[in-house]
Short mmCIF file of C-alpha atoms in Angstrom, two decimals:
data_model
loop_
_atom_site.label_atom_id
_atom_site.label_comp_id
_atom_site.label_asym_id
_atom_site.label_seq_id
_atom_site.Cartn_x
_atom_site.Cartn_y
_atom_site.Cartn_z
CA UNK K 1 47.59 15.72 -3.42
CA UNK K 2 44.25 14.45 -2.10
CA UNK K 3 42.80 17.96 -1.95
CA UNK K 4 44.13 18.71 -5.43
CA UNK K 5 42.49 15.57 -6.79
CA UNK K 6 39.16 16.49 -5.16
CA UNK K 7 39.31 19.99 -6.65
CA UNK K 8 40.08 18.60 -10.11
CA UNK K 9 37.28 16.04 -9.92
CA UNK K 10 34.84 18.71 -8.73
CA UNK K 11 35.84 20.92 -11.67
CA UNK K 12 35.39 18.06 -14.12
CA UNK K 13 31.96 17.28 -12.69
CA UNK K 14 30.90 20.89 -12.90
CA UNK K 15 32.19 21.28 -16.42
CA UNK K 16 30.22 18.37 -17.86
CA UNK K 17 26.75 19.87 -17.83
CA UNK K 18 24.06 18.57 -20.11
CA UNK K 19 22.72 20.66 -23.01
CA UNK K 20 19.35 20.89 -21.29
CA UNK K 21 20.83 22.39 -18.13
CA UNK K 22 23.22 24.79 -19.86
CA UNK K 23 20.40 26.19 -21.94
CA UNK K 24 18.80 27.45 -18.74
CA UNK K 25 21.91 29.33 -17.61
CA UNK K 26 21.23 32.98 -16.90
CA UNK K 27 24.35 34.11 -18.76
CA UNK K 28 27.22 32.94 -16.61
CA UNK K 29 29.11 36.21 -17.06
CA UNK K 30 27.98 39.78 -16.67
CA UNK K 31 26.58 41.91 -19.43
CA UNK K 32 27.92 45.42 -19.94
CA UNK K 33 26.70 48.32 -17.86
CA UNK K 34 25.86 49.05 -14.26
CA UNK K 35 24.94 46.10 -12.05
CA UNK K 36 22.70 46.03 -9.00
CA UNK K 37 24.52 44.13 -6.28
CA UNK K 38 22.98 43.42 -2.88
CA UNK K 39 24.96 42.30 0.15
CA UNK K 40 23.34 40.83 3.26
CA UNK K 41 25.56 40.88 6.36
CA UNK K 42 25.09 41.04 10.13
CA UNK K 43 24.79 44.48 11.71
CA UNK K 44 27.70 45.56 13.91
CA UNK K 45 26.40 48.89 15.23
CA UNK K 46 28.97 50.47 17.60
CA UNK K 47 31.38 47.53 17.20
CA UNK K 48 31.91 48.51 13.56
CA UNK K 49 34.03 51.49 14.66
CA UNK K 50 36.36 49.50 16.90
CA UNK K 51 38.41 47.76 14.22
CA UNK K 52 39.17 49.11 10.74
CA UNK K 53 39.51 45.54 9.46
CA UNK K 54 36.01 44.59 10.59
CA UNK K 55 34.83 44.24 6.99
CA UNK K 56 32.41 41.31 7.36
CA UNK K 57 29.61 43.35 8.92
CA UNK K 58 26.98 45.43 7.14
CA UNK K 59 28.84 48.62 7.93
CA UNK K 60 32.13 47.21 6.60
CA UNK K 61 30.36 45.87 3.48
CA UNK K 62 33.41 43.66 2.68
CA UNK K 63 35.42 46.82 2.01
CA UNK K 64 34.36 46.85 -1.64
CA UNK K 65 31.84 49.72 -1.76
CA UNK K 66 34.20 52.36 -3.15
CA UNK K 67 35.60 49.90 -5.70
CA UNK K 68 32.15 48.89 -6.95
CA UNK K 69 30.69 52.39 -7.03
CA UNK K 70 33.77 53.78 -8.82
CA UNK K 71 32.87 51.42 -11.68
CA UNK K 72 29.30 52.65 -11.76
CA UNK K 73 27.67 49.70 -9.99
CA UNK K 74 24.89 50.05 -7.43
CA UNK K 75 25.81 48.37 -4.11
CA UNK K 76 23.07 47.99 -1.53
CA UNK K 77 23.95 46.48 1.85
CA UNK K 78 21.48 45.45 4.54
CA UNK K 79 21.00 43.10 7.47
CA UNK K 80 17.21 43.07 6.93
CA UNK K 81 16.47 39.77 5.18
CA UNK K 82 13.30 38.17 6.55
CA UNK K 83 9.62 38.81 5.93
CA UNK K 84 7.67 40.27 3.00
CA UNK K 85 8.54 43.88 3.86
CA UNK K 86 12.27 43.43 4.48
CA UNK K 87 14.91 45.44 2.65
CA UNK K 88 16.12 42.44 0.67
CA UNK K 89 12.63 41.84 -0.71
CA UNK K 90 12.54 45.39 -2.09
CA UNK K 91 15.41 44.50 -4.44
CA UNK K 92 14.64 40.87 -5.31
CA UNK K 93 12.95 41.76 -8.59
CA UNK K 94 15.96 43.49 -10.19
CA UNK K 95 19.19 42.55 -8.39
CA UNK K 96 21.80 40.80 -10.51
CA UNK K 97 24.25 39.67 -7.82
CA UNK K 98 23.44 38.62 -4.25
CA UNK K 99 26.20 38.33 -1.66
CA UNK K 100 25.37 36.73 1.67
CA UNK K 101 27.13 34.87 4.48
CA UNK K 102 26.61 31.70 6.52
CA UNK K 103 26.73 33.82 9.69
CA UNK K 104 23.65 35.89 8.85
CA UNK K 105 22.24 33.96 5.90
CA UNK K 106 19.74 35.34 3.44
CA UNK K 107 17.72 32.22 2.67
CA UNK K 108 17.55 32.04 -1.13
CA UNK K 109 14.46 29.91 -1.53
CA UNK K 110 12.95 28.53 -4.71
CA UNK K 111 10.20 31.13 -4.38
CA UNK K 112 12.71 33.97 -4.17
CA UNK K 113 14.66 32.60 -7.11
CA UNK K 114 11.48 32.50 -9.17
CA UNK K 115 10.82 36.18 -8.48
CA UNK K 116 14.46 37.25 -8.96
CA UNK K 117 14.22 37.42 -12.74
CA UNK K 118 17.49 39.34 -13.14
CA UNK K 119 19.53 37.31 -10.64
CA UNK K 120 22.54 35.58 -12.17
CA UNK K 121 25.10 35.15 -9.41
CA UNK K 122 24.89 34.22 -5.71
CA UNK K 123 28.14 34.57 -3.77
CA UNK K 124 28.76 33.26 -0.27
CA UNK K 125 31.22 35.39 1.69
CA UNK K 126 32.66 32.41 3.54
CA UNK K 127 32.12 28.68 3.21
CA UNK K 128 28.82 26.79 3.02
CA UNK K 129 26.04 27.67 0.59
CA UNK K 130 23.22 25.55 2.03
CA UNK K 131 21.18 28.72 2.71
CA UNK K 132 20.56 28.62 -1.05
CA UNK K 133 18.06 26.15 -2.50
CA UNK K 134 20.76 24.64 -4.70
CA UNK K 135 18.44 22.45 -6.74
CA UNK K 136 16.26 25.45 -7.57
CA UNK K 137 19.36 27.51 -8.35
CA UNK K 138 20.65 24.82 -10.71
CA UNK K 139 17.26 24.51 -12.41
CA UNK K 140 17.14 28.28 -12.91
CA UNK K 141 20.65 28.38 -14.36
CA UNK K 142 22.15 30.48 -11.57
CA UNK K 143 25.80 30.43 -10.65
CA UNK K 144 26.46 29.86 -6.94
CA UNK K 145 29.99 30.19 -5.59
CA UNK K 146 31.79 30.61 -2.28
CA UNK K 147 35.28 31.50 -1.10
CA UNK K 148 36.57 27.99 -0.59
CA UNK K 149 39.28 27.73 2.05
CA UNK K 150 38.77 31.25 3.38
CA UNK K 151 37.94 30.29 6.96
CA UNK K 152 39.13 26.70 7.31
CA UNK K 153 41.90 27.63 9.74
CA UNK K 154 39.49 29.76 11.78
CA UNK K 155 36.94 26.94 12.12
CA UNK K 156 39.49 24.22 12.84
CA UNK K 157 41.08 26.31 15.61
CA UNK K 158 37.65 26.99 17.07
CA UNK K 159 36.80 23.27 17.06
CA UNK K 160 39.98 22.46 18.97
CA UNK K 161 39.06 25.11 21.52
CA UNK K 162 35.58 23.65 21.96
CA UNK K 163 36.94 20.15 22.44
CA UNK K 164 39.14 21.40 25.28
CA UNK K 165 36.30 23.45 26.78
CA UNK K 166 34.09 20.36 26.95
CA UNK K 167 36.76 17.90 28.08
CA UNK K 168 37.91 20.18 30.92
CA UNK K 169 34.36 21.14 31.95
CA UNK K 170 35.36 24.78 31.56
CA UNK K 171 32.01 26.55 31.25
CA UNK K 172 30.64 25.69 34.74
CA UNK K 173 33.92 26.84 36.27
CA UNK K 174 33.71 30.14 34.42
CA UNK K 175 30.14 30.59 35.62
CA UNK K 176 31.31 30.02 39.21
CA UNK K 177 33.68 32.96 38.90
CA UNK K 178 30.96 35.20 37.46
CA UNK K 179 28.55 34.21 40.23
CA UNK K 180 31.08 34.65 43.05
CA UNK K 181 31.21 30.92 43.88
CA UNK K 182 34.15 28.59 44.57
CA UNK K 183 33.41 24.88 44.29
CA UNK K 184 36.29 22.90 42.82
CA UNK K 185 34.48 19.58 43.27
CA UNK K 186 31.58 20.82 41.17
CA UNK K 187 33.95 21.04 38.19
CA UNK K 188 36.56 18.36 38.85
CA UNK K 189 34.13 15.41 39.01
CA UNK K 190 33.70 15.51 35.23
CA UNK K 191 36.91 17.15 33.97
CA UNK K 192 39.41 15.01 32.01
CA UNK K 193 42.63 15.19 30.01
CA UNK K 194 42.39 15.19 26.23
CA UNK K 195 45.39 12.88 25.95
CA UNK K 196 44.41 9.30 25.25
CA UNK K 197 40.84 10.10 24.24
CA UNK K 198 39.41 8.92 20.92
CA UNK K 199 38.31 11.76 18.66
CA UNK K 200 36.38 11.02 15.48
CA UNK K 201 35.59 13.56 12.79
CA UNK K 202 32.57 12.94 10.59
CA UNK K 203 33.91 14.52 7.43
CA UNK K 204 37.60 15.04 6.71
CA UNK K 205 37.74 17.74 4.10
CA UNK K 206 39.83 20.88 4.50
CA UNK K 207 38.58 21.66 8.02
CA UNK K 208 38.55 18.06 9.20
CA UNK K 209 42.13 17.49 8.09
CA UNK K 210 43.33 20.68 9.78
CA UNK K 211 41.62 19.66 13.01
CA UNK K 212 43.22 16.22 12.95
CA UNK K 213 46.64 17.78 12.35
CA UNK K 214 46.15 20.10 15.31
CA UNK K 215 45.02 17.24 17.54
CA UNK K 216 48.08 15.09 16.84
CA UNK K 217 50.31 16.73 19.53
CA UNK K 218 47.67 15.91 22.16
CA UNK K 219 48.34 12.19 21.68
CA UNK K 220 44.72 11.31 20.95
CA UNK K 221 43.41 8.31 19.06
CA UNK K 222 42.27 9.90 15.81
CA UNK K 223 39.53 8.47 13.57
CA UNK K 224 37.81 9.89 10.52
CA UNK K 225 34.82 8.99 8.36
CA UNK K 226 34.52 10.48 4.90
CA UNK K 227 33.45 9.55 1.38
CA UNK K 228 37.09 9.99 0.32
CA UNK K 229 40.08 8.36 1.96
CA UNK K 230 43.18 10.48 2.60
CA UNK K 231 46.41 9.95 0.73
CA UNK K 232 48.37 7.23 2.60
CA UNK K 233 51.28 9.61 3.30
CA UNK K 234 49.02 12.24 4.89
CA UNK K 235 47.10 9.63 6.85
CA UNK K 236 50.37 8.27 8.23
CA UNK K 237 51.69 11.74 9.00
CA UNK K 238 48.58 12.67 10.98
CA UNK K 239 48.20 9.25 12.54
CA UNK K 240 44.48 9.06 11.76
CA UNK K 241 42.59 5.87 10.98
CA UNK K 242 39.93 5.74 8.25
CA UNK K 243 36.53 4.38 9.30
CA UNK K 244 34.41 3.46 6.30
CA UNK K 245 31.37 2.56 8.43
CA UNK K 246 30.14 5.54 10.46
CA UNK K 247 27.97 3.37 12.70
CA UNK K 248 31.04 1.31 13.58
CA UNK K 249 33.11 4.42 14.34
CA UNK K 250 30.66 6.22 16.63
CA UNK K 251 30.77 3.77 19.60
CA UNK K 252 34.58 4.09 19.67
CA UNK K 253 34.57 7.87 20.09
CA UNK K 254 34.85 9.89 23.27
CA UNK K 255 34.44 13.01 21.14
CA UNK K 256 32.58 13.36 17.83
CA UNK K 257 33.21 16.39 15.62
CA UNK K 258 30.86 17.20 12.74
CA UNK K 259 32.71 18.44 9.64
CA UNK K 260 30.40 17.64 6.73
CA UNK K 261 28.30 19.95 4.56
CA UNK K 262 24.54 20.15 4.93
CA UNK K 263 22.94 18.30 2.02
CA UNK K 264 19.73 16.39 1.40
CA UNK K 265 21.58 13.29 2.64
CA UNK K 266 23.00 14.80 5.83
CA UNK K 267 19.99 16.87 6.95
CA UNK K 268 18.78 15.45 10.27
CA UNK K 269 21.40 12.70 10.01
CA UNK K 270 22.15 12.64 13.74
CA UNK K 271 18.74 11.66 15.01
CA UNK K 272 17.76 9.69 18.11
CA UNK K 273 18.89 6.39 16.58
CA UNK K 274 22.26 7.70 15.39
CA UNK K 275 23.03 9.37 18.71
CA UNK K 276 22.12 6.14 20.53
CA UNK K 277 24.99 4.42 18.70
CA UNK K 278 27.46 6.70 20.51
CA UNK K 279 28.82 5.72 23.91
CA UNK K 280 27.15 7.20 26.97
CA UNK K 281 28.98 10.38 27.96
CA UNK K 282 30.09 11.28 24.43
CA UNK K 283 31.01 14.89 23.67
CA UNK K 284 29.84 16.57 20.46
CA UNK K 285 31.35 19.54 18.61
CA UNK K 286 29.44 20.89 15.62
CA UNK K 287 30.63 23.95 13.70
CA UNK K 288 29.28 22.55 10.41
CA UNK K 289 25.52 23.13 10.24
CA UNK K 290 22.85 22.92 12.91
CA UNK K 291 20.36 21.12 10.68
CA UNK K 292 22.64 18.07 10.46
CA UNK K 293 21.46 17.34 14.01
CA UNK K 294 17.90 16.50 15.02
CA UNK K 295 17.24 19.43 17.36
CA UNK K 296 15.08 17.61 19.90
CA UNK K 297 17.21 14.47 19.82
CA UNK K 298 20.20 16.56 20.93
CA UNK K 299 18.17 18.17 23.73
CA UNK K 300 16.94 14.80 24.97
CA UNK K 301 20.41 13.24 24.87
CA UNK K 302 21.97 16.17 26.75
CA UNK K 303 19.18 16.02 29.34
CA UNK K 304 19.63 12.27 29.89
CA UNK K 305 23.44 12.51 30.00
CA UNK K 306 23.94 10.32 26.96
CA UNK K 307 25.60 13.40 25.45
CA UNK K 308 27.80 14.74 28.27
CA UNK K 309 28.53 17.99 26.46
CA UNK K 310 27.52 19.68 23.21
CA UNK K 311 29.31 22.70 21.77
CA UNK K 312 28.98 24.47 18.46
CA UNK K 313 28.09 27.76 16.87
CA UNK K 314 25.65 26.64 14.19
CA UNK K 315 21.88 26.59 14.59
CA UNK K 316 18.79 26.24 12.46
CA UNK K 317 17.42 28.71 11.67
CA UNK K 318 19.93 31.51 12.03
CA UNK K 319 19.77 33.80 13.90
CA UNK K 320 18.37 31.31 16.43
CA UNK K 321 15.07 32.41 18.00
CA UNK K 322 15.05 33.20 21.71
CA UNK K 323 13.05 30.04 22.45
CA UNK K 324 15.44 27.68 20.60
CA UNK K 325 15.81 24.69 22.95
CA UNK K 326 19.58 24.47 22.53
CA UNK K 327 19.85 27.74 24.47
CA UNK K 328 18.48 26.03 27.57
CA UNK K 329 19.65 22.41 27.41
CA UNK K 330 22.17 21.25 30.05
CA UNK K 331 25.91 20.80 29.46
CA UNK K 332 26.06 22.97 26.37
CA UNK K 333 28.71 25.47 25.30
CA UNK K 334 26.92 27.14 22.42
CA UNK K 335 27.73 30.48 20.79
CA UNK K 336 26.33 32.48 17.87
CA UNK K 337 27.81 31.54 14.48
CA UNK K 338 31.26 33.05 15.02
CA UNK K 339 33.89 30.38 14.28
CA UNK K 340 34.46 31.32 10.65
CA UNK K 341 34.16 35.08 10.91
CA UNK K 342 37.37 36.07 12.68
CA UNK K 343 38.94 39.27 11.40
CA UNK K 344 41.55 37.20 9.56
CA UNK K 345 38.83 35.12 7.90
CA UNK K 346 36.84 38.24 7.00
CA UNK K 347 39.80 39.71 5.16
CA UNK K 348 40.27 36.45 3.25
CA UNK K 349 36.64 36.03 2.21
CA UNK K 350 36.31 39.74 1.38
CA UNK K 351 39.31 39.42 -0.96
CA UNK K 352 37.78 36.26 -2.43
CA UNK K 353 34.45 37.95 -3.13
CA UNK K 354 36.19 40.93 -4.76
CA UNK K 355 38.25 38.58 -6.94
CA UNK K 356 35.15 36.69 -8.12
CA UNK K 357 33.22 39.88 -8.82
CA UNK K 358 36.19 41.19 -10.83
CA UNK K 359 36.29 37.95 -12.81
CA UNK K 360 32.51 38.10 -13.31
CA UNK K 361 32.70 41.62 -14.73
CA UNK K 362 35.49 40.52 -17.09
CA UNK K 363 33.71 37.34 -18.21
CA UNK K 364 36.31 35.07 -16.63
CA UNK K 365 35.79 31.81 -14.76
CA UNK K 366 36.20 31.55 -11.01
CA UNK K 367 38.70 29.19 -9.35
CA UNK K 368 37.20 25.73 -9.96
CA UNK K 369 36.93 24.82 -6.28
CA UNK K 370 34.75 27.89 -5.58
CA UNK K 371 31.81 26.73 -7.69
CA UNK K 372 28.83 25.22 -5.89
CA UNK K 373 26.45 25.45 -8.86
CA UNK K 374 27.76 25.97 -12.39
CA UNK K 375 25.79 25.59 -15.61
CA UNK K 376 23.00 23.61 -13.96
CA UNK K 377 25.32 21.19 -12.10
CA UNK K 378 25.88 20.92 -8.37
CA UNK K 379 29.35 20.38 -6.90
CA UNK K 380 29.86 16.74 -5.93
CA UNK K 381 29.67 17.31 -2.15
CA UNK K 382 26.12 18.65 -2.49
CA UNK K 383 24.73 15.76 -4.55
#
């Protein structure tokens, strides 16, 4: 019921645009004729041939090439998205639809939007559209949408895995095996049980709720901070306690999980001062967005031991440069951005993109919860 109410309120907020904003809309639905659609996805190379369901890569192209081209549309797919001479830049001036992903994001800046005179629709194959300058998109009358819910299970499962990896001090033990070593003491001195630990999620939307539900059998103390409180029945079922004051919640947590979107309010939110409010030896899991954390503050806290372990798969920028300091900080269990791009998730967000394109061609609205920008209005979570 809580999720249904959020979706309804988001739809109502998006539907109540002002006359001034709606007048800027670049025709919410497609005009007749062939469309130029550009997809930006990560390159798979030889891995593309190993699984026929590997549709989220550039070679797989979401599995919609034949469908689009059979209708006379032009579908260009690339992984080349940065710099003035990149492939994406060659098509900015006349593309109508841009599809990109959080895993290999094409950064849709205000400057790019200004030059993309024919652009009407930006679709995120996955969840999280912060790679788009949403304020500029709203001002230009673009529609921005994502496949809400497509990889929530994938990310929540990954977060649970990372919590266990950090709590059990798994990574150093794995490295011992690779290096031919055997030193039980070097692992055991900082390995713990998850049972009885206090886990707090900062953000309890779809992913946060799923994580809390999956943590319940571990007999943890579960806390959550969010702008919306859960329905009492769900809160009781999960056994989670609402914490209205984030600063009051953080010192209670053995493990902090970040599950909020990146917005103007959350960018750099976990800085030196915020991290200092956590107990010494806290563990952090962040599959949300890298820019929510102050990069150097995380490095310093991991180096001092204030953060005993940091794991996540999100960075800023993405792909992360080779000299990104998170690659080299101690007690980290970082990966590339992989949590939401399992094969199961790829099939779901590919189907979601196809459904929205089909609706776009027919002049139909998308599912309300998929809109991030509609008729000059941002979805509530991005305000």
